[in-house]
PDB file of C-alpha atoms in Angstrom:
ATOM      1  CA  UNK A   1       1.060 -17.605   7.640  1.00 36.00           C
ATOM      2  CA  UNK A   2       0.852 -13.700   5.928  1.00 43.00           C
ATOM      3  CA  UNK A   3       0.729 -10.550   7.036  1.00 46.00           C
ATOM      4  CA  UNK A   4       1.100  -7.258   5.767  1.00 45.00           C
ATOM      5  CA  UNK A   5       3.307  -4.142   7.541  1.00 41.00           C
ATOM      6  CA  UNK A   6       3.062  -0.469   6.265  1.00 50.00           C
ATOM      7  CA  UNK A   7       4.904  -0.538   2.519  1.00 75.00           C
ATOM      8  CA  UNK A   8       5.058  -4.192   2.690  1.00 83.00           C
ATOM      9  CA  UNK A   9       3.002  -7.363   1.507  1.00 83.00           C
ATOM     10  CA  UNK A  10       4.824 -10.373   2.617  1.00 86.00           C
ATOM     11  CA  UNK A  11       4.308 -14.323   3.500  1.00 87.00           C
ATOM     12  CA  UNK A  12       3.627 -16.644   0.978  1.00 90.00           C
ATOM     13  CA  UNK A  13      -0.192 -16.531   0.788  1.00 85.00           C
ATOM     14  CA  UNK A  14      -0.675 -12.807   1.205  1.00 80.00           C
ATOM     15  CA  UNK A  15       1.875 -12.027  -1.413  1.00 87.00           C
ATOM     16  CA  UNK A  16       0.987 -14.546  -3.896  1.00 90.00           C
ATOM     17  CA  UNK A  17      -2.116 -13.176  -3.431  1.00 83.00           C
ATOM     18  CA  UNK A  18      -1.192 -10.052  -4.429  1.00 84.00           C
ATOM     19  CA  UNK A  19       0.397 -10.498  -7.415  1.00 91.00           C
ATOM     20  CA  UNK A  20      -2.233 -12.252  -8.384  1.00 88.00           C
ATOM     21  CA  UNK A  21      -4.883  -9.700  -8.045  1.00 83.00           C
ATOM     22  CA  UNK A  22      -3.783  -6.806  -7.741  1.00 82.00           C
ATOM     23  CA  UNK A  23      -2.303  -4.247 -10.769  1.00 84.00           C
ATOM     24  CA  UNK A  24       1.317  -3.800 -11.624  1.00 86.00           C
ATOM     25  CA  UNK A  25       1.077   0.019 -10.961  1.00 82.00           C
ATOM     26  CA  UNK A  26       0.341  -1.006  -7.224  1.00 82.00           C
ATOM     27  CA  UNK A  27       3.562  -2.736  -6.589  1.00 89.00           C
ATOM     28  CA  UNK A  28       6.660  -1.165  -6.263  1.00 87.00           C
ATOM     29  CA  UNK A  29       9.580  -4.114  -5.964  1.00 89.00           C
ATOM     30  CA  UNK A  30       9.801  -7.800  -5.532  1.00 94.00           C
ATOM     31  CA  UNK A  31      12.078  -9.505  -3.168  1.00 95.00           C
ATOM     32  CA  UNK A  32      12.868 -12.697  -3.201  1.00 96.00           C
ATOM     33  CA  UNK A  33      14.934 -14.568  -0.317  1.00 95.00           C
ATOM     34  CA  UNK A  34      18.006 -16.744  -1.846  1.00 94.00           C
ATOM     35  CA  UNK A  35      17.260 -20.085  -1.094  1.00 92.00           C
ATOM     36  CA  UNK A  36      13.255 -20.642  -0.880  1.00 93.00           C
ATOM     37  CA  UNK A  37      11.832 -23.842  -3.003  1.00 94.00           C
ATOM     38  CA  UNK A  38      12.259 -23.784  -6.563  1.00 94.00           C
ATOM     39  CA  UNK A  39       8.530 -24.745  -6.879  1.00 95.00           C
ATOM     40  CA  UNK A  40       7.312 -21.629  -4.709  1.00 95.00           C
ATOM     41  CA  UNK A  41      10.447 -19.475  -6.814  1.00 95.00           C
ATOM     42  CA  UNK A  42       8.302 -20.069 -10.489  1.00 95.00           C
ATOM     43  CA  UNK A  43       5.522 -19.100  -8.612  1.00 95.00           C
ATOM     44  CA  UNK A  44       6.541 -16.242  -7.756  1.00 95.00           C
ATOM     45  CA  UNK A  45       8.635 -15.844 -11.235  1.00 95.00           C
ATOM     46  CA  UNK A  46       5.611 -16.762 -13.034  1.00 94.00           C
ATOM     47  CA  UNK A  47       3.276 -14.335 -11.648  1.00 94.00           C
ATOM     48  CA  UNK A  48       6.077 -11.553 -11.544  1.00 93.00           C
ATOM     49  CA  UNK A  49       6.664 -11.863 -15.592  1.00 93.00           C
ATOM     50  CA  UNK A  50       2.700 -11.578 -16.392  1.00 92.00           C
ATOM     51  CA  UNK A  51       3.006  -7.927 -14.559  1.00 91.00           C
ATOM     52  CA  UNK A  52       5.972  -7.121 -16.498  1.00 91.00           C
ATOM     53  CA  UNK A  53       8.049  -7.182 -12.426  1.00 92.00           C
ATOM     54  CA  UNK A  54      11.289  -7.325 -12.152  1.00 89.00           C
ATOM     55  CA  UNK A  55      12.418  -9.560  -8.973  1.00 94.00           C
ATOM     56  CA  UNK A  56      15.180  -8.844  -6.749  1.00 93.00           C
ATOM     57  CA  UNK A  57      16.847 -11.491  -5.295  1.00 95.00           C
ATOM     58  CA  UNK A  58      18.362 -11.186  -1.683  1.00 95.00           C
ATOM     59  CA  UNK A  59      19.543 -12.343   1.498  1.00 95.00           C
ATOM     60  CA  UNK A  60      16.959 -13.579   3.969  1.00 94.00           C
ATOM     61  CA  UNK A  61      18.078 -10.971   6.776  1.00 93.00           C
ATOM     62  CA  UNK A  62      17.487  -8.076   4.093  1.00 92.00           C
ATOM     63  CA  UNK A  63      13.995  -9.535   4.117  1.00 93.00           C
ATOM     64  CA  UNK A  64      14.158  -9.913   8.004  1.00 92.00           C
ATOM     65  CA  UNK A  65      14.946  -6.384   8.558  1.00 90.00           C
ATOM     66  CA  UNK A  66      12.313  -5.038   5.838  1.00 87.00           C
ATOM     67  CA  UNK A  67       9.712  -6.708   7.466  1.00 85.00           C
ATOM     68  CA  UNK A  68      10.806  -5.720  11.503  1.00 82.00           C
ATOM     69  CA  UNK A  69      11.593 -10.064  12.203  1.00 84.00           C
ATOM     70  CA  UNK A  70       8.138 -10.915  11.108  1.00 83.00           C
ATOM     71  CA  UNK A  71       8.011 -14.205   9.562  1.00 86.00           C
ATOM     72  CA  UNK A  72       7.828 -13.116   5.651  1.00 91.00           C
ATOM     73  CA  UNK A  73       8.730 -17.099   4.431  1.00 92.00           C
ATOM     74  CA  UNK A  74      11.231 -15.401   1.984  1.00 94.00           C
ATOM     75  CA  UNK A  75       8.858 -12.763   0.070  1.00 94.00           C
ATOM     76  CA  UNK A  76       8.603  -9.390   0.483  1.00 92.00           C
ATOM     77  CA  UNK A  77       6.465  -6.814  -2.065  1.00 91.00           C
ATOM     78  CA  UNK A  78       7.104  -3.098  -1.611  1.00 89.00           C
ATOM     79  CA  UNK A  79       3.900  -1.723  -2.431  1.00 85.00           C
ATOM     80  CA  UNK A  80       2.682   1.904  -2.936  1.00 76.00           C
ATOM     81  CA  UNK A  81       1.222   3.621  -0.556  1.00 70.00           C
ATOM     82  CA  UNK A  82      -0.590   6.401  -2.355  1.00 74.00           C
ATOM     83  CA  UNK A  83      -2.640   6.227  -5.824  1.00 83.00           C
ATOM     84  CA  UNK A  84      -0.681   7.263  -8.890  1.00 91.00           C
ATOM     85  CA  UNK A  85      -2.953   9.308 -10.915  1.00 94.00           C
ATOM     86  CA  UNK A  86      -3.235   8.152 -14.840  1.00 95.00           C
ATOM     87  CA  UNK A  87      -1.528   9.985 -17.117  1.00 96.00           C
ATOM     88  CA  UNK A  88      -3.769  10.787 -19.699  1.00 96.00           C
ATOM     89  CA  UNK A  89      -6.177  12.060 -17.484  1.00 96.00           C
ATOM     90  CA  UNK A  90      -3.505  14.387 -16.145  1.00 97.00           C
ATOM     91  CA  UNK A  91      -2.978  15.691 -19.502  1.00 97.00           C
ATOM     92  CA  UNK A  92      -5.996  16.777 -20.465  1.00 96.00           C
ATOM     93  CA  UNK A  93      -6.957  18.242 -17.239  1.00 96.00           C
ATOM     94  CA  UNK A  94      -3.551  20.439 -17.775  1.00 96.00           C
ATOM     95  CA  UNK A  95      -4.969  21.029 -21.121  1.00 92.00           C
ATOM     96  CA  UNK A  96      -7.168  23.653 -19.850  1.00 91.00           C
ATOM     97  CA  UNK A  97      -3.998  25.340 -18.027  1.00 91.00           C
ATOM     98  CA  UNK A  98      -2.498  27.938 -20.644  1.00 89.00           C
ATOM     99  CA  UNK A  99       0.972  27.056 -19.538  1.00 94.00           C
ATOM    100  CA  UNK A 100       1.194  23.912 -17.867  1.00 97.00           C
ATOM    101  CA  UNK A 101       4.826  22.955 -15.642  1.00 98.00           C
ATOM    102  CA  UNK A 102       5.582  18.949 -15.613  1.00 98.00           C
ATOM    103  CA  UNK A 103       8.082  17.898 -13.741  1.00 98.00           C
ATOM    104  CA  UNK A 104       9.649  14.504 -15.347  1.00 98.00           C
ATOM    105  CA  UNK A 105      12.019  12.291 -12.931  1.00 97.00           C
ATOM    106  CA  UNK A 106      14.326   9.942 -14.643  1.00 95.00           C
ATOM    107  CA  UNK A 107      14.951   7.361 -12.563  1.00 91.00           C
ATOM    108  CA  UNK A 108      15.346   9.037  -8.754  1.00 93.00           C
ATOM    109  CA  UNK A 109      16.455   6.261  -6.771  1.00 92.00           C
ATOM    110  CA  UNK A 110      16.196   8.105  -3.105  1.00 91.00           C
ATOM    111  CA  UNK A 111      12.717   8.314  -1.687  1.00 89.00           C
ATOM    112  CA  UNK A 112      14.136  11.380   0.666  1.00 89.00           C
ATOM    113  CA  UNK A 113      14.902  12.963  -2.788  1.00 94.00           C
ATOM    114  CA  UNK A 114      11.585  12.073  -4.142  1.00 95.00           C
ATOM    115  CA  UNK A 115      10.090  13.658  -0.925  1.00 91.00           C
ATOM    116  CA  UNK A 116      11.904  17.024  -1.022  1.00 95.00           C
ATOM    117  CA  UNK A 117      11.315  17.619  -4.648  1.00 96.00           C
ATOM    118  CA  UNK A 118       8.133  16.765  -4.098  1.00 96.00           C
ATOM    119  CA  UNK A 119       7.877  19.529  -2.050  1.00 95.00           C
ATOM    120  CA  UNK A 120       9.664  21.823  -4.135  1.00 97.00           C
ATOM    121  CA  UNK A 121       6.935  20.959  -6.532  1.00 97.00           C
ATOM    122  CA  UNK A 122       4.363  21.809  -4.764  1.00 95.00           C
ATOM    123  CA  UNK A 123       5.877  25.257  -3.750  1.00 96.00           C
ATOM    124  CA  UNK A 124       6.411  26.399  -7.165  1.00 96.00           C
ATOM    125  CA  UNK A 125       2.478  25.220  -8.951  1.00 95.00           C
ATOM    126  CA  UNK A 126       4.100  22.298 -10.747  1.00 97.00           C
ATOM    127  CA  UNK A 127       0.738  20.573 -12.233  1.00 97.00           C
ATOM    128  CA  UNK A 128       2.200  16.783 -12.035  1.00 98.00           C
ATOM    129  CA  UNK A 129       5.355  14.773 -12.002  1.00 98.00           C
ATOM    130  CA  UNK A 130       5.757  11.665 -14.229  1.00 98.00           C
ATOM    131  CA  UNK A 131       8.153   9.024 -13.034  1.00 97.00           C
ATOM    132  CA  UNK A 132       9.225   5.509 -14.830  1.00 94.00           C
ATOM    133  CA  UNK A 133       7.513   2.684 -13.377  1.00 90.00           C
ATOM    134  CA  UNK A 134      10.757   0.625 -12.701  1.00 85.00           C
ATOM    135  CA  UNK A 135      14.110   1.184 -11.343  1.00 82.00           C
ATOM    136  CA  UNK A 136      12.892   4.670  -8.870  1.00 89.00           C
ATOM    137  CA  UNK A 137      11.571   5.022  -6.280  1.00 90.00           C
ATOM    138  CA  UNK A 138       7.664   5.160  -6.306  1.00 87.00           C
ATOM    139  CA  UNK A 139       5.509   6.803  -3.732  1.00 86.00           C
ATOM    140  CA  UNK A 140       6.033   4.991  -0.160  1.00 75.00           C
ATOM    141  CA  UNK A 141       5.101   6.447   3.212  1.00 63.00           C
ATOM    142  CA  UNK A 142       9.365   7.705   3.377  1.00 71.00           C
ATOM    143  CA  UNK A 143       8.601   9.969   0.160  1.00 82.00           C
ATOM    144  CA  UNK A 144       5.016  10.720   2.227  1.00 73.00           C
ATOM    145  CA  UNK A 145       7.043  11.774   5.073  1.00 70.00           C
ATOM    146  CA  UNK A 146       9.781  13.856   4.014  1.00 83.00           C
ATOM    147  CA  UNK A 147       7.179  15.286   1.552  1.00 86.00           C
ATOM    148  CA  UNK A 148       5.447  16.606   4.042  1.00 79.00           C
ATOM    149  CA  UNK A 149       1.976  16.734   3.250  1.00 76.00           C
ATOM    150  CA  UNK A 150       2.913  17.469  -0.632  1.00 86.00           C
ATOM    151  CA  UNK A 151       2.421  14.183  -1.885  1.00 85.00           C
ATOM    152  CA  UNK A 152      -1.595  14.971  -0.962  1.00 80.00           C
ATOM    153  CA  UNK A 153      -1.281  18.173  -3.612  1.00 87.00           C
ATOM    154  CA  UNK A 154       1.273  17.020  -6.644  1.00 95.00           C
ATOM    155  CA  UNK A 155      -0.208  14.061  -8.950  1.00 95.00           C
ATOM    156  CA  UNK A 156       2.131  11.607  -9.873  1.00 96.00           C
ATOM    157  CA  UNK A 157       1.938   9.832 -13.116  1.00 96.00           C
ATOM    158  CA  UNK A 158       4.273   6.855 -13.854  1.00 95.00           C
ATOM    159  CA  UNK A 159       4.486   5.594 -17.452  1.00 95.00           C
ATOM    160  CA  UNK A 160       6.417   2.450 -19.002  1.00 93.00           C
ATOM    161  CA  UNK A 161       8.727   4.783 -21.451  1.00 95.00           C
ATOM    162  CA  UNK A 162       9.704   8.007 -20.708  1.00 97.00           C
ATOM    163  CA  UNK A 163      11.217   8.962 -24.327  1.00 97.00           C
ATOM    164  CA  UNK A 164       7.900   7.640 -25.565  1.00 97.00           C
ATOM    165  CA  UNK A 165       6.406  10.119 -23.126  1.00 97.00           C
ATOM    166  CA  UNK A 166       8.259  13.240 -23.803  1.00 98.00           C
ATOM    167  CA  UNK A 167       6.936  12.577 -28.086  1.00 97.00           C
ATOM    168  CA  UNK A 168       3.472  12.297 -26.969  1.00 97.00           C
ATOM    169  CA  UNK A 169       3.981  15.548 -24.446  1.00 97.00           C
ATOM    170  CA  UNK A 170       5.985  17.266 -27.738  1.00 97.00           C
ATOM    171  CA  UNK A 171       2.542  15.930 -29.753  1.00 96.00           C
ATOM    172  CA  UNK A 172       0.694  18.252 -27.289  1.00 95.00           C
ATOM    173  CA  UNK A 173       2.593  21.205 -27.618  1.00 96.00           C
ATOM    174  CA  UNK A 174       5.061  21.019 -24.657  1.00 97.00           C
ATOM    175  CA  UNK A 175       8.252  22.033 -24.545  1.00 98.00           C
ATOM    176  CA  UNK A 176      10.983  19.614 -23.060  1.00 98.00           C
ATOM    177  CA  UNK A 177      13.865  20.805 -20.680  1.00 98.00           C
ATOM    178  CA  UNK A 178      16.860  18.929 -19.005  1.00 96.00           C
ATOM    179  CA  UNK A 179      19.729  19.427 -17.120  1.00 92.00           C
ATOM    180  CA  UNK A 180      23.513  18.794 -18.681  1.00 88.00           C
ATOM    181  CA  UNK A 181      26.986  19.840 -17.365  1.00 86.00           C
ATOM    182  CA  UNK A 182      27.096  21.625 -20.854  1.00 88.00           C
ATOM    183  CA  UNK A 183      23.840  23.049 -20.820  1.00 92.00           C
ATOM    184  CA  UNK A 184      22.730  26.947 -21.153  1.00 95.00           C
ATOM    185  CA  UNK A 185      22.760  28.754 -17.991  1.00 96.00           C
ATOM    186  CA  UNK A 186      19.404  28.156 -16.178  1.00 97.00           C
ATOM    187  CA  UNK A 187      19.597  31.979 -15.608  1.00 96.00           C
ATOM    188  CA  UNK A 188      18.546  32.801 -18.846  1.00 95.00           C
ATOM    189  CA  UNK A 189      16.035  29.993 -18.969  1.00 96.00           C
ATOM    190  CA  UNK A 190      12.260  31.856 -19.670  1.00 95.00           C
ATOM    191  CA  UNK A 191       9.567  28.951 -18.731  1.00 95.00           C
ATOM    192  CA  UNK A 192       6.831  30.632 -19.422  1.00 94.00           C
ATOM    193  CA  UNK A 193       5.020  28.147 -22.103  1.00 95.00           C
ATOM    194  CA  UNK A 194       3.972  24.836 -21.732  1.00 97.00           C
ATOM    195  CA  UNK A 195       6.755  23.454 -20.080  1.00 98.00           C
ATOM    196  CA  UNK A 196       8.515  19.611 -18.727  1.00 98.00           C
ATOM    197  CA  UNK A 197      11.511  20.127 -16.824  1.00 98.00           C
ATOM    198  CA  UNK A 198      13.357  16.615 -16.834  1.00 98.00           C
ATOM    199  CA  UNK A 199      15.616  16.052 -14.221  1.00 96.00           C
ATOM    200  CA  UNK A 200      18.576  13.058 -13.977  1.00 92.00           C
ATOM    201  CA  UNK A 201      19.092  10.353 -12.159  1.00 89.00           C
ATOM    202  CA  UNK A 202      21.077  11.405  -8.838  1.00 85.00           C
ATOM    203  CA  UNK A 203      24.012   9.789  -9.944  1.00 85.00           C
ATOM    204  CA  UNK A 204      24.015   9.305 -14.144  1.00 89.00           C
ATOM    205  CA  UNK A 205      21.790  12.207 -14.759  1.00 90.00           C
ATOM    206  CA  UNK A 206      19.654  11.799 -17.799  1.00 94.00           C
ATOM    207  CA  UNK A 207      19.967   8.789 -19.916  1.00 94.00           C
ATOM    208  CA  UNK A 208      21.505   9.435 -23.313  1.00 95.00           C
ATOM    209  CA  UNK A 209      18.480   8.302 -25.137  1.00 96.00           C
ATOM    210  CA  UNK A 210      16.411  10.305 -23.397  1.00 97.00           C
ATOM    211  CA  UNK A 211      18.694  13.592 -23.485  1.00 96.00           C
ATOM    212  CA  UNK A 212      18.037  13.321 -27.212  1.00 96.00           C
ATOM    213  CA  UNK A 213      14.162  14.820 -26.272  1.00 97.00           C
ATOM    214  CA  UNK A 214      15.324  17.881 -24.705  1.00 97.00           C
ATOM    215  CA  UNK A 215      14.802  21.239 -26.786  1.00 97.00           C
ATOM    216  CA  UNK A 216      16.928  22.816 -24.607  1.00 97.00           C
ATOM    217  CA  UNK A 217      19.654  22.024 -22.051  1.00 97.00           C
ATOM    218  CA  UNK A 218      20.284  23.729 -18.673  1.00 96.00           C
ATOM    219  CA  UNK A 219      22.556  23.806 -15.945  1.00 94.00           C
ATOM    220  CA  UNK A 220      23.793  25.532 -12.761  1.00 93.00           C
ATOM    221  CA  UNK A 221      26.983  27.497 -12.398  1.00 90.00           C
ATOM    222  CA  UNK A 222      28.970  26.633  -9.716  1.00 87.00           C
ATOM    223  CA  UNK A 223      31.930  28.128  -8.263  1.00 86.00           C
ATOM    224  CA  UNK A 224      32.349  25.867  -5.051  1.00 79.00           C
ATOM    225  CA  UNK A 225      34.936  23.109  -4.825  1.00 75.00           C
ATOM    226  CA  UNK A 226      32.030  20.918  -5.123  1.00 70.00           C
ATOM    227  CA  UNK A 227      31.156  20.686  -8.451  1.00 66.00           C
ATOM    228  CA  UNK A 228      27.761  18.913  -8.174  1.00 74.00           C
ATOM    229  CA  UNK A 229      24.450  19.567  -6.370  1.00 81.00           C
ATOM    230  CA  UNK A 230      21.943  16.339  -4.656  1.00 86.00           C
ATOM    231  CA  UNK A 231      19.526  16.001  -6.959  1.00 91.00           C
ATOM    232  CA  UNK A 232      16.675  17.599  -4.670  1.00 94.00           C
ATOM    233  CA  UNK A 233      18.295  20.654  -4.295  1.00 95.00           C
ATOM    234  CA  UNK A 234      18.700  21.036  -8.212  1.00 94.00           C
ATOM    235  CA  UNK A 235      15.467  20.719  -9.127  1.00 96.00           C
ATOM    236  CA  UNK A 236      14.545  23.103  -6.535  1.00 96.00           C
ATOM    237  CA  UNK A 237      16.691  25.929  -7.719  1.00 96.00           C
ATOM    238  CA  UNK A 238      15.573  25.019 -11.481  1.00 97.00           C
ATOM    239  CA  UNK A 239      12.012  25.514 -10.617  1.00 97.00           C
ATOM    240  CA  UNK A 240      12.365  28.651  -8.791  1.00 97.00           C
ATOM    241  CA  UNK A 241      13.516  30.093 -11.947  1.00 97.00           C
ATOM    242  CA  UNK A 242      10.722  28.974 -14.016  1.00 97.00           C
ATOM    243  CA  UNK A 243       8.774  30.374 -11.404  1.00 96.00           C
ATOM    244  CA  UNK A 244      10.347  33.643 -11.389  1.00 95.00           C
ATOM    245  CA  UNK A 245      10.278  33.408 -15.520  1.00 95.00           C
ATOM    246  CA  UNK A 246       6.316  32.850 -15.066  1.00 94.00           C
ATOM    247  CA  UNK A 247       5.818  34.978 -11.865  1.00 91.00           C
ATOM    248  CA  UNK A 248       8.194  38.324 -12.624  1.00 89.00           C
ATOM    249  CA  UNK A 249       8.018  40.740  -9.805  1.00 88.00           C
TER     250      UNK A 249
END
């Protein structure tokens, strides 16, 4: 027995199936229920490490409540909901932009922060955002919904290395910006050039490998007893200044 609900593949057959034919960029997560056969588990394990998946293993009533109680025999695939657009094609469509805005998510866990930057995105003629194919959040219908209608208007590209991408997006002439406690004042930032605006995970903020990229640093004053902003709300008030550096009244 299979079946498939809204984000989800799951039963054996359908989601074998799956992972079998269909491409890596199409599924989000793998979950595994604790306890299933070890014959069906390398199955599942073997078809997993040809896509390069990482599988999560859980407890069956995670599964039960993913699925609504439907009988998912112990596997569950999140898969994504809307088509990723390829990144090289996004590039050179961008090429014929004189100053290009990329937005570049490192690892945003939260599909309601995926949504609302998303939005922000949209709002503020970002030409594409470029996410990490594992460990964030990919497009599902949450980030649909609480992107309200955005995810339609943004491309999103996701890529295997994102250091890897910011030296072929240097290669092309753009410049690389990121947010750090001791950054420059995003006051004073002037975005007007071609331009990739990395923002951190919500928690971590940007890995130290990949801070290394960034030609510049930026971050927010604060004078609040709260000395942190979600990370939604961040990269809204980053790209409103490079909006107002590109857009000057």
């Amino acid at each position: 027995m299979s079946s498939t609900n809204n984000d989800f593949v799951f039963g054996r057959h359908a989601g074998i199936d799956f992972l079998k034919t269909q491409d890596s960029e199409k599924i989000n997560k793998v979950f595994l229920a604790e306890g299933v056969q070890e014959d069906f588990a390398r199955e599942v394990y073997r078809y997993a490490k040809k896509k390069h998946l990482i599988i999560q293993r859980v407890p069956k009533n995670k599964l039960d409540k993913l699925t609504g109680g439907e009988n998912h025999q112990g596997l569950v695939l999140a898969v994504a909901s809307f088509e990723y657009a390829d990144f090289d094609q996004l590039l050179d469509k961008l090429d014929q932009e004189e100053a290009p805005l990329l937005l570049m998510l490192d690892n945003i866990e939260d599909p309601h922060n995926l949504g609302s930057i998303l939005r922000s995105a949209d709002a503020t003629g970002v030409g594409g955002v470029i996410i990490p194919k594992r460990r964030a959040s990919g497009l599902t219908s949450v980030v649909a919904k609480t992107s309200t209608g955005a995810i339609d208007h943004v491309p999103v590209a996701r890529v295997n290395n994102l250091v890897q991408t910011c030296q072929a997006l240097k290669d092309r002439g753009y410049w690389i910006f990121g947010t750090a406690m001791e950054g420059d004042d995003y006051r004073k930032w002037n975005a007007n050039c071609k331009t990739v605006l990395v923002i951190g995970n919500e928690g971590k903020g940007i890995s130290p490998l990949l801070l290394k990229q960034m030609d510049q640093t930026l971050t927010i004053p604060m004078i609040g007893h709260v000395q942190s902003l979600n990370a939604s709300v961040a990269t809204g008030v980053l790209l409103y200044q490079a909006f107002n550096s590109r857009h000057p009244l």
